[in-house]
Coordinates of N, CA and C and ligand atoms in Angstrom, one line a residue:
M1 N -122.3 187.1 61.8 CA -122.7 187.7 60.6 C -124.1 187.1 60.1
L2 N -125.0 188.0 59.5 CA -126.2 187.5 59.0 C -125.9 186.9 57.6
K3 N -126.4 185.7 57.3 CA -126.0 185.0 56.0 C -127.0 184.4 55.2
N4 N -128.2 184.2 55.6 CA -129.3 183.7 54.7 C -130.2 184.9 54.4
I5 N -130.0 185.5 53.3 CA -130.5 186.9 53.1 C -131.4 186.9 51.9
I6 N -132.5 187.7 52.0 CA -133.3 188.0 50.8 C -133.1 189.5 50.5
L7 N -132.9 189.8 49.2 CA -132.8 191.2 48.7 C -134.1 191.5 48.0
M8 N -134.8 192.6 48.5 CA -136.0 193.0 47.8 C -135.9 194.4 47.3
G9 N -136.9 194.7 46.4 CA -136.9 196.1 45.9 C -137.5 196.0 44.5
P10 N -138.0 197.2 44.0 CA -138.6 197.2 42.7 C -137.6 197.0 41.6
P11 N -138.0 196.7 40.4 CA -137.1 196.5 39.3 C -136.2 197.8 39.1
G12 N -134.9 197.5 39.1 CA -133.9 198.7 38.9 C -133.5 199.3 40.3
A13 N -133.9 198.7 41.4 CA -133.5 199.3 42.7 C -132.0 199.0 43.0
G14 N -131.5 198.0 42.3 CA -130.1 197.7 42.5 C -129.8 196.4 43.2
K15 N -130.8 195.5 43.1 CA -130.6 194.2 43.8 C -129.5 193.4 43.2
G16 N -129.4 193.3 41.9 CA -128.4 192.5 41.2 C -127.0 193.1 41.5
T17 N -126.9 194.4 41.4 CA -125.6 195.1 41.5 C -125.1 194.9 43.0
L18 N -126.0 195.1 44.0 CA -125.6 194.9 45.4 C -125.2 193.4 45.6
A19 N -126.0 192.5 45.1 CA -125.8 191.1 45.3 C -124.4 190.7 44.8
K20 N -124.0 191.2 43.7 CA -122.7 190.8 43.1 C -121.6 191.4 44.0
Q21 N -121.8 192.6 44.6 CA -120.8 193.1 45.5 C -120.7 192.3 46.8
L22 N -121.9 191.9 47.4 CA -121.9 191.2 48.7 C -121.4 189.8 48.5
K23 N -121.7 189.2 47.4 CA -121.3 187.8 47.1 C -119.8 187.7 47.2
E24 N -119.1 188.7 46.6 CA -117.6 188.7 46.6 C -117.1 188.9 48.0
S25 N -117.6 189.9 48.7 CA -117.0 190.3 49.9 C -117.4 189.4 51.1
L26 N -118.6 188.8 51.0 CA -119.0 187.9 52.2 C -119.0 186.4 51.8
N27 N -118.6 186.1 50.6 CA -118.5 184.7 50.2 C -119.9 184.0 50.4
L28 N -120.9 184.5 49.8 CA -122.2 183.9 49.8 C -122.6 183.5 48.4
V29 N -123.5 182.5 48.4 CA -124.0 182.1 47.0 C -125.1 183.0 46.6
H30 N -125.0 183.5 45.4 CA -126.0 184.5 44.8 C -127.0 183.7 44.0
I31 N -128.3 183.7 44.4 CA -129.3 183.0 43.7 C -130.3 184.1 43.1
S32 N -130.2 184.3 41.8 CA -131.1 185.3 41.2 C -132.0 184.5 40.3
T33 N -133.3 184.6 40.6 CA -134.3 183.8 39.7 C -134.3 184.4 38.3
G34 N -134.2 185.7 38.2 CA -134.1 186.4 36.9 C -132.9 185.8 36.1
D35 N -131.8 185.7 36.7 CA -130.6 185.2 36.0 C -130.8 183.7 35.6
M36 N -131.4 182.9 36.5 CA -131.7 181.5 36.2 C -132.6 181.4 35.0
F37 N -133.6 182.2 35.0 CA -134.5 182.2 33.8 C -133.8 182.6 32.6
R38 N -133.0 183.7 32.7 CA -132.3 184.2 31.5 C -131.3 183.1 31.0
D39 N -130.7 182.4 31.9 CA -129.8 181.3 31.4 C -130.6 180.2 30.7
A40 N -131.7 179.9 31.2 CA -132.6 178.9 30.6 C -133.1 179.4 29.2
I41 N -133.3 180.7 29.1 CA -133.8 181.2 27.8 C -132.6 181.1 26.8
K42 N -131.4 181.4 27.3 CA -130.2 181.4 26.4 C -130.0 179.9 25.9
A43 N -130.2 179.0 26.8 CA -129.9 177.6 26.5 C -131.1 177.0 25.7
Q44 N -132.2 177.8 25.5 CA -133.3 177.3 24.8 C -134.0 176.0 25.3
T45 N -134.0 175.9 26.7 CA -134.6 174.7 27.3 C -136.1 175.0 27.3
E46 N -136.9 173.9 27.7 CA -138.3 174.0 27.9 C -138.7 175.1 28.9
L47 N -137.9 175.1 30.0 CA -138.1 176.1 31.0 C -137.9 177.5 30.4
G48 N -136.8 177.6 29.6 CA -136.5 178.9 29.0 C -137.6 179.4 28.1
K49 N -138.2 178.5 27.3 CA -139.3 178.9 26.4 C -140.5 179.4 27.2
L50 N -140.8 178.6 28.2 CA -141.9 179.0 29.1 C -141.6 180.4 29.7
A51 N -140.5 180.6 30.3 CA -140.1 181.8 31.0 C -140.1 183.0 30.1
A52 N -139.6 182.8 28.9 CA -139.5 184.0 27.9 C -140.9 184.5 27.6
S53 N -141.9 183.7 27.6 CA -143.2 184.1 27.2 C -143.8 185.1 28.3
Y54 N -143.3 184.9 29.5 CA -143.8 185.8 30.6 C -142.8 187.0 30.7
I55 N -141.5 186.7 30.8 CA -140.5 187.8 31.1 C -140.5 188.9 30.1
N56 N -140.5 188.5 28.8 CA -140.4 189.6 27.8 C -141.5 190.6 27.8
A57 N -142.7 190.2 28.4 CA -143.8 191.1 28.5 C -143.9 191.7 29.8
G58 N -143.0 191.4 30.7 CA -142.9 192.0 32.1 C -143.7 191.2 33.1
H59 N -144.3 190.1 32.7 CA -145.1 189.3 33.7 C -144.3 188.4 34.6
L60 N -144.9 188.0 35.7 CA -144.2 187.0 36.5 C -144.4 185.6 36.0
V61 N -143.3 184.8 36.1 CA -143.3 183.4 35.8 C -144.2 182.7 36.9
P62 N -145.1 181.7 36.5 CA -146.0 181.1 37.5 C -145.2 180.6 38.8
D63 N -145.9 180.7 39.9 CA -145.4 180.4 41.2 C -144.8 178.9 41.2
D64 N -145.6 178.0 40.7 CA -145.1 176.6 40.9 C -143.8 176.3 40.2
V65 N -143.6 177.0 39.1 CA -142.3 176.8 38.3 C -141.2 177.4 39.1
T66 N -141.4 178.7 39.6 CA -140.4 179.4 40.3 C -140.0 178.8 41.6
I67 N -141.0 178.4 42.4 CA -140.8 177.7 43.7 C -140.0 176.5 43.5
G68 N -140.3 175.6 42.5 CA -139.6 174.4 42.3 C -138.1 174.6 42.0
L69 N -137.9 175.6 41.2 CA -136.5 176.0 40.8 C -135.7 176.4 42.0
V70 N -136.3 177.2 42.9 CA -135.5 177.8 44.0 C -135.3 176.7 45.1
K71 N -136.3 175.8 45.2 CA -136.2 174.7 46.2 C -135.0 173.8 45.9
E72 N -134.9 173.5 44.6 CA -133.9 172.6 44.2 C -132.5 173.3 44.4
R73 N -132.4 174.6 44.1 CA -131.2 175.3 44.2 C -130.7 175.5 45.6
L74 N -131.7 175.8 46.5 CA -131.4 176.1 47.9 C -131.0 174.8 48.6
S75 N -131.4 173.6 48.1 CA -131.0 172.3 48.7 C -129.6 171.9 48.4
Q76 N -129.0 172.6 47.5 CA -127.6 172.2 47.1 C -126.6 172.6 48.2
K77 N -125.5 171.8 48.3 CA -124.6 171.9 49.4 C -123.9 173.2 49.5
D78 N -123.7 173.9 48.4 CA -122.9 175.2 48.4 C -123.7 176.3 49.2
C79 N -125.0 176.0 49.4 CA -125.8 177.0 50.1 C -125.7 176.9 51.6
E80 N -125.0 175.9 52.1 CA -124.8 175.7 53.5 C -124.1 176.9 54.2
G81 N -123.2 177.5 53.5 CA -122.5 178.6 54.1 C -123.2 180.0 54.0
G82 N -124.4 180.0 53.4 CA -125.2 181.2 53.3 C -125.5 181.6 51.9
F83 N -126.6 182.2 51.7 CA -127.1 182.6 50.4 C -127.7 184.0 50.3
L84 N -127.7 184.5 49.1 CA -128.4 185.8 48.9 C -129.5 185.5 47.8
L85 N -130.8 185.7 48.2 CA -131.8 185.5 47.3 C -132.2 186.8 46.6
D86 N -132.1 186.9 45.3 CA -132.3 188.2 44.6 C -133.4 188.0 43.6
G87 N -134.6 188.6 43.9 CA -135.7 188.4 43.0 C -136.7 187.3 43.4
F88 N -136.4 186.7 44.5 CA -137.3 185.7 45.1 C -137.3 185.9 46.6
P89 N -138.5 185.9 47.3 CA -139.9 185.7 46.7 C -140.4 187.0 46.2
R90 N -141.4 186.9 45.3 CA -142.1 188.0 44.7 C -143.6 188.0 44.9
T91 N -144.1 186.9 45.4 CA -145.6 186.8 45.7 C -145.7 186.2 47.1
L92 N -147.0 186.3 47.6 CA -147.2 185.7 49.0 C -147.0 184.2 48.9
P93 N -147.6 183.5 47.9 CA -147.4 182.0 47.9 C -145.9 181.6 47.8
Q94 N -145.1 182.5 47.1 CA -143.6 182.2 47.1 C -143.0 182.4 48.5
A95 N -143.4 183.5 49.2 CA -142.9 183.7 50.5 C -143.2 182.6 51.5
E96 N -144.5 182.2 51.4 CA -144.9 181.1 52.3 C -144.2 179.8 52.0
A97 N -144.0 179.5 50.7 CA -143.3 178.3 50.3 C -141.8 178.4 50.8
L98 N -141.2 179.6 50.7 CA -139.9 179.7 51.2 C -139.7 179.5 52.7
Q99 N -140.7 179.9 53.5 CA -140.6 179.6 54.9 C -140.6 178.1 55.1
E100 N -141.4 177.3 54.4 CA -141.4 175.9 54.5 C -140.1 175.3 54.0
I101 N -139.6 175.7 52.9 CA -138.3 175.2 52.3 C -137.2 175.4 53.3
A102 N -137.1 176.7 53.9 CA -136.1 177.0 54.8 C -136.1 176.1 56.1
K103 N -137.3 175.8 56.5 CA -137.5 174.9 57.6 C -137.0 173.5 57.3
E104 N -137.4 173.0 56.1 CA -137.0 171.7 55.7 C -135.5 171.5 55.6
I105 N -134.8 172.5 55.1 CA -133.4 172.4 54.9 C -132.6 173.0 56.1
S106 N -133.3 173.4 57.1 CA -132.7 174.0 58.3 C -131.7 175.2 58.0
R107 N -132.2 176.0 57.1 CA -131.4 177.2 56.7 C -132.4 178.4 56.8
P108 N -132.8 178.9 58.0 CA -133.8 179.9 58.1 C -133.3 181.3 57.6
I109 N -134.3 182.0 57.0 CA -134.0 183.4 56.5 C -133.6 184.2 57.8
E110 N -132.5 184.9 57.7 CA -132.0 185.7 58.8 C -132.3 187.2 58.7
V111 N -132.4 187.7 57.4 CA -132.7 189.1 57.2 C -133.3 189.3 55.8
V112 N -134.1 190.3 55.7 CA -134.7 190.8 54.4 C -134.2 192.2 54.2
I113 N -133.3 192.4 53.2 CA -132.8 193.7 52.9 C -133.7 194.3 51.8
N114 N -134.3 195.5 52.1 CA -135.2 196.1 51.1 C -134.5 197.4 50.6
L115 N -134.5 197.5 49.3 CA -133.9 198.7 48.7 C -135.0 199.7 48.2
D116 N -135.0 200.9 48.8 CA -136.0 201.9 48.4 C -135.5 202.8 47.3
C117 N -136.3 203.1 46.3 CA -135.9 203.9 45.2 C -137.1 204.5 44.6
D118 N -137.0 205.8 44.1 CA -138.3 206.4 43.6 C -138.4 206.0 42.1
N119 N -139.7 206.2 41.6 CA -140.0 205.7 40.3 C -139.2 206.4 39.2
A120 N -139.0 207.7 39.3 CA -138.3 208.4 38.2 C -136.9 207.8 38.0
E121 N -136.2 207.5 39.2 CA -134.9 206.9 39.1 C -134.9 205.5 38.6
L122 N -136.0 204.7 39.0 CA -136.1 203.4 38.4 C -136.1 203.4 36.9
V123 N -136.9 204.3 36.4 CA -137.1 204.4 34.9 C -135.8 204.8 34.3
R124 N -135.1 205.7 34.9 CA -133.8 206.2 34.4 C -132.8 205.0 34.4
R125 N -132.7 204.2 35.5 CA -131.8 203.1 35.6 C -132.1 202.0 34.6
I126 N -133.4 201.6 34.5 CA -133.7 200.5 33.7 C -133.5 200.9 32.2
S127 N -133.9 202.1 31.8 CA -133.8 202.4 30.4 C -132.4 202.6 29.9
G128 N -131.5 202.9 30.9 CA -130.1 203.0 30.5 C -129.2 201.8 30.9
R129 N -129.8 200.8 31.4 CA -129.0 199.6 31.8 C -128.5 198.8 30.6
R130 N -127.3 198.4 30.7 CA -126.7 197.4 29.8 C -126.1 196.3 30.6
V131 N -126.2 195.1 30.1 CA -125.7 193.9 30.9 C -124.7 193.1 30.1
C132 N -123.8 192.5 30.8 CA -122.8 191.6 30.0 C -123.4 190.3 29.6
K133 N -123.3 190.0 28.4 CA -123.9 188.7 27.9 C -123.3 187.5 28.5
N134 N -122.0 187.6 28.9 CA -121.3 186.4 29.4 C -121.5 186.3 30.9
C135 N -121.2 187.4 31.7 CA -121.1 187.2 33.2 C -122.3 187.9 33.9
G136 N -123.1 188.7 33.1 CA -124.3 189.3 33.7 C -124.0 190.6 34.5
A137 N -122.8 191.1 34.5 CA -122.4 192.3 35.2 C -123.3 193.5 34.7
P138 N -123.9 194.3 35.6 CA -124.7 195.4 35.1 C -123.9 196.7 34.9
Y139 N -124.3 197.5 33.9 CA -123.7 198.8 33.6 C -124.9 199.8 33.4
H140 N -124.5 201.1 33.3 CA -125.5 202.1 32.9 C -124.8 203.0 31.9
I141 N -125.6 203.4 30.9 CA -125.0 204.2 29.8 C -124.5 205.6 30.3
D142 N -125.0 206.1 31.4 CA -124.6 207.4 31.9 C -123.8 207.3 33.2
S143 N -124.4 206.5 34.1 CA -123.8 206.6 35.5 C -122.9 205.4 35.9
M144 N -122.9 204.3 35.1 CA -121.9 203.2 35.4 C -121.4 202.7 34.1
K145 N -120.6 203.6 33.5 CA -120.1 203.2 32.1 C -118.9 202.2 32.2
P146 N -118.9 201.3 31.3 CA -117.7 200.4 31.2 C -116.5 201.3 30.7
K147 N -115.3 200.7 30.9 CA -114.1 201.5 30.5 C -114.1 201.6 29.0
V148 N -114.4 200.5 28.3 CA -114.5 200.6 26.8 C -116.0 200.4 26.4
E149 N -116.5 201.3 25.6 CA -118.0 201.2 25.3 C -118.4 199.8 24.8
G150 N -119.4 199.3 25.3 CA -120.0 198.0 24.8 C -119.2 196.8 25.2
V151 N -118.2 196.9 26.1 CA -117.4 195.8 26.5 C -117.4 195.7 28.1
C152 N -117.6 194.5 28.6 CA -117.6 194.3 30.0 C -116.1 194.5 30.6
D153 N -116.0 195.3 31.7 CA -114.7 195.5 32.4 C -114.2 194.2 33.0
L154 N -115.1 193.3 33.4 CA -114.7 192.1 34.2 C -114.3 191.0 33.3
C155 N -115.0 190.7 32.2 CA -114.7 189.5 31.4 C -114.5 189.8 29.9
G156 N -114.7 191.0 29.5 CA -114.5 191.4 28.1 C -115.7 191.0 27.2
G157 N -116.8 190.5 27.8 CA -118.0 190.1 27.1 C -118.7 191.3 26.5
P158 N -119.6 191.0 25.5 CA -120.3 192.1 24.9 C -121.5 192.6 25.8
L159 N -121.8 193.9 25.8 CA -122.9 194.4 26.6 C -124.2 194.4 25.7
Y160 N -125.4 194.1 26.3 CA -126.6 194.2 25.6 C -127.7 194.8 26.5
Q161 N -128.8 195.1 25.8 CA -130.0 195.6 26.5 C -131.0 194.5 26.7
R162 N -131.5 194.2 27.9 CA -132.4 193.2 28.1 C -133.7 193.4 27.4
K163 N -134.4 192.3 26.9 CA -135.6 192.5 26.2 C -136.7 193.1 27.0
D164 N -136.7 192.9 28.3 CA -137.8 193.4 29.2 C -137.4 194.8 29.7
D165 N -136.3 195.4 29.3 CA -135.9 196.8 29.7 C -136.5 197.8 28.7
N166 N -137.7 197.7 28.4 CA -138.4 198.8 27.6 C -139.5 199.3 28.3
E167 N -140.0 200.5 27.9 CA -141.0 201.3 28.6 C -142.3 200.4 29.0
E168 N -142.7 199.7 27.9 CA -144.0 198.9 28.1 C -143.8 197.8 29.1
A169 N -142.8 197.0 29.0 CA -142.6 195.9 29.9 C -142.3 196.4 31.3
L170 N -141.6 197.5 31.4 CA -141.2 198.1 32.7 C -142.5 198.5 33.5
K171 N -143.5 199.1 32.7 CA -144.7 199.5 33.3 C -145.4 198.3 34.0
V172 N -145.4 197.2 33.2 CA -146.1 195.9 33.7 C -145.3 195.4 34.9
R173 N -143.9 195.4 34.9 CA -143.1 195.0 36.0 C -143.4 195.8 37.2
L174 N -143.5 197.1 37.1 CA -143.8 198.0 38.2 C -145.2 197.7 38.8
E175 N -146.1 197.4 37.9 CA -147.5 197.1 38.4 C -147.5 195.8 39.3
H176 N -146.7 194.8 38.7 CA -146.6 193.5 39.5 C -145.9 193.7 40.8
Y177 N -144.9 194.6 40.8 CA -144.2 194.9 42.0 C -145.1 195.5 43.1
V178 N -145.9 196.5 42.7 CA -146.8 197.2 43.6 C -147.9 196.2 44.1
S179 N -148.5 195.4 43.2 CA -149.6 194.6 43.7 C -149.2 193.3 44.4
E180 N -148.1 192.7 43.9 CA -147.8 191.4 44.5 C -146.6 191.3 45.3
T181 N -145.5 192.1 45.1 CA -144.3 192.0 45.8 C -144.2 193.0 47.0
K182 N -144.6 194.2 46.8 CA -144.5 195.2 47.9 C -145.2 194.8 49.1
P183 N -146.4 194.1 49.0 CA -147.1 193.6 50.3 C -146.2 192.7 51.1
L184 N -145.2 192.1 50.5 CA -144.3 191.2 51.3 C -143.5 191.9 52.3
L185 N -143.3 193.3 52.1 CA -142.5 194.0 53.1 C -143.2 194.0 54.4
D186 N -144.6 194.1 54.4 CA -145.3 193.9 55.7 C -145.2 192.5 56.3
Y187 N -145.2 191.6 55.4 CA -145.1 190.2 55.8 C -143.8 189.9 56.6
Y188 N -142.7 190.5 56.0 CA -141.4 190.3 56.7 C -141.2 191.2 57.9
D189 N -141.9 192.4 57.8 CA -141.8 193.3 59.0 C -142.4 192.6 60.2
K190 N -143.6 191.9 59.9 CA -144.2 191.2 61.0 C -143.4 190.1 61.6
L191 N -142.5 189.5 60.8 CA -141.6 188.5 61.2 C -140.3 189.1 61.8
S192 N -140.3 190.4 61.9 CA -139.1 191.1 62.4 C -137.8 190.8 61.7
L193 N -138.0 190.7 60.3 CA -136.8 190.4 59.5 C -136.4 191.5 58.6
L194 N -137.3 192.6 58.5 CA -137.1 193.6 57.5 C -136.1 194.7 57.9
K195 N -135.2 195.0 57.0 CA -134.3 196.2 57.2 C -134.3 197.0 55.8
S196 N -134.7 198.2 55.8 CA -134.7 199.0 54.6 C -133.5 199.9 54.4
F197 N -133.0 200.1 53.2 CA -131.9 201.1 52.9 C -132.4 201.9 51.7
N198 N -131.8 203.1 51.6 CA -132.0 204.0 50.5 C -131.0 203.8 49.4
S199 N -131.5 203.3 48.3 CA -130.6 202.9 47.2 C -130.2 204.2 46.4
L200 N -130.7 205.3 46.7 CA -130.4 206.6 45.9 C -129.0 207.1 46.4
T201 N -128.4 206.5 47.4 CA -127.1 207.0 47.9 C -126.0 206.7 47.0
G202 N -126.2 205.8 46.0 CA -125.1 205.4 45.1 C -124.5 204.0 45.5
K203 N -124.0 203.3 44.6 CA -123.7 201.9 44.9 C -122.6 201.6 45.9
E204 N -121.6 202.5 46.0 CA -120.5 202.2 47.0 C -121.0 202.4 48.4
I205 N -121.7 203.6 48.6 CA -122.2 203.9 49.9 C -123.2 202.8 50.4
L206 N -124.1 202.5 49.4 CA -125.1 201.4 49.8 C -124.4 200.1 50.2
F207 N -123.4 199.7 49.4 CA -122.7 198.5 49.7 C -122.1 198.6 51.1
D208 N -121.4 199.7 51.4 CA -120.8 199.9 52.8 C -121.9 199.7 53.9
E209 N -123.0 200.4 53.7 CA -124.1 200.4 54.7 C -124.6 199.0 54.9
V210 N -124.9 198.3 53.8 CA -125.5 197.0 53.9 C -124.5 196.0 54.5
S211 N -123.3 196.1 54.0 CA -122.3 195.0 54.5 C -122.0 195.3 56.0
S212 N -121.9 196.6 56.4 CA -121.7 196.8 57.9 C -122.9 196.2 58.7
Y213 N -124.1 196.4 58.2 CA -125.3 195.9 58.9 C -125.2 194.4 59.0
L214 N -124.9 193.7 57.9 CA -124.9 192.2 57.9 C -123.8 191.7 58.8
K215 N -122.7 192.5 59.0 CA -121.6 192.0 59.8 C -121.8 192.3 61.3
K216 N -122.9 193.0 61.6 CA -123.1 193.4 63.0 C -123.0 192.3 64.0
Ligands
AP5_1 P1 -135.1 190.1 37.6 O1 -133.9 189.8 36.8 O2 -135.1 189.7 39.0 O3 -135.5 191.6 37.4 P2 -136.0 192.8 38.4 O4 -136.5 192.4 39.8 O5 -137.0 193.5 37.6 O6 -134.8 193.5 38.7 P3 -133.8 194.1 37.8 O7 -132.8 193.0 37.4 O8 -134.4 194.8 36.6 O9 -133.1 195.2 38.6 P4 -132.1 195.2 39.9 O10 -132.9 195.6 41.1 O11 -131.4 193.9 40.0 O12 -131.2 196.3 39.5 P5 -129.7 196.3 38.9 O13 -128.7 196.0 40.0 O14 -129.6 195.5 37.6 O15 -136.4 189.4 37.0 C1 -136.7 189.5 35.6 C2 -138.0 188.8 35.3 O16 -137.9 187.4 35.6 C3 -139.2 189.3 36.1 O17 -139.8 190.4 35.5 C4 -140.1 188.0 36.0 O18 -140.7 188.0 34.8 C5 -139.1 186.9 36.1 N1 -138.9 186.5 37.5 C6 -137.8 186.6 38.3 N2 -137.9 186.2 39.5 C7 -139.2 185.8 39.6 C8 -140.0 185.3 40.6 N3 -139.5 185.1 41.9 N4 -141.3 185.0 40.4 C9 -141.8 185.1 39.1 N5 -141.1 185.6 38.1 C10 -139.8 186.0 38.3 O19 -129.5 197.9 38.6 C11 -130.3 198.5 37.6 C12 -129.5 199.7 37.0 O20 -129.2 200.7 38.0 C13 -128.1 199.3 36.4 O21 -127.9 200.0 35.2 C14 -127.1 199.6 37.5 O22 -125.9 200.0 36.9 C15 -127.8 200.8 38.2 N6 -127.6 200.8 39.6 C16 -127.7 199.8 40.4 N7 -127.5 200.1 41.7 C17 -127.3 201.4 41.7 C18 -127.1 202.4 42.8 N8 -127.1 202.0 44.1 N9 -126.9 203.7 42.4 C19 -127.0 204.0 41.1 N10 -127.2 203.2 40.1 C20 -127.3 201.9 40.4

């Protein structure tokens, strides 16, 4: 089974949703830089204050901060059994640093799963997304409704709309994706690590396709 995995795709492609499904079924550690920053914002740490100033406007957190955070997390013992990186790397310096980190800790990246999705669907998903304040589970007001409105099915926590899930910040996030993150698809293709999937098929079909591929 492939187990040191990067999940890539534009904002709203479904990286977080898929990561949560794969983490349960394949017993992998889920490392989401977006979730790590949001936890730091919630805890009002210095990192959180710095991250909020970038994230709320849709900008990327500086590379040195993000790379340091991921390096520390990947070095922890629970990553020995395999990890899912969700939202990292997003820039060429991050991708190059990750190659070095992976070498240092002897946990090489085995596959990069890319989720393709068109822009109209990304806008629909992001503008209707609601997230559990406690466990981070994602929902959608039309297509992935919780059983009880405003309440998480998994932990009973309250659902909220992320501060960066507005039209203005999304435009900036998409621009960063196109200029800084999308070029990494070529980078990983050249390393023969890239495998793309269509995320428009719906979350259960996508999960089946990706997990079958990882188990090959
Ligand atoms: P991050 O949290 O990583 O946000 P993102 O990449 O913009 O991705 P999203 O969380 O918005 O979307 P997703 O692809 O996970 O989709 P989801 O599964 O939720 O990062 C946030 C910010 O942190 C960044 O903008 C940046 O500022 C900063 N940051 C993070 N990492 C960084 C880094 N490495 N460097 C610098 N800065 C960094 O799904 C979206 C919606 O669609 C949901 O409503 C869901 O219910 C629905 N849905 C999901 N999958 C499907 C499906 N297959 N079919 C139908 N609906 C679906």
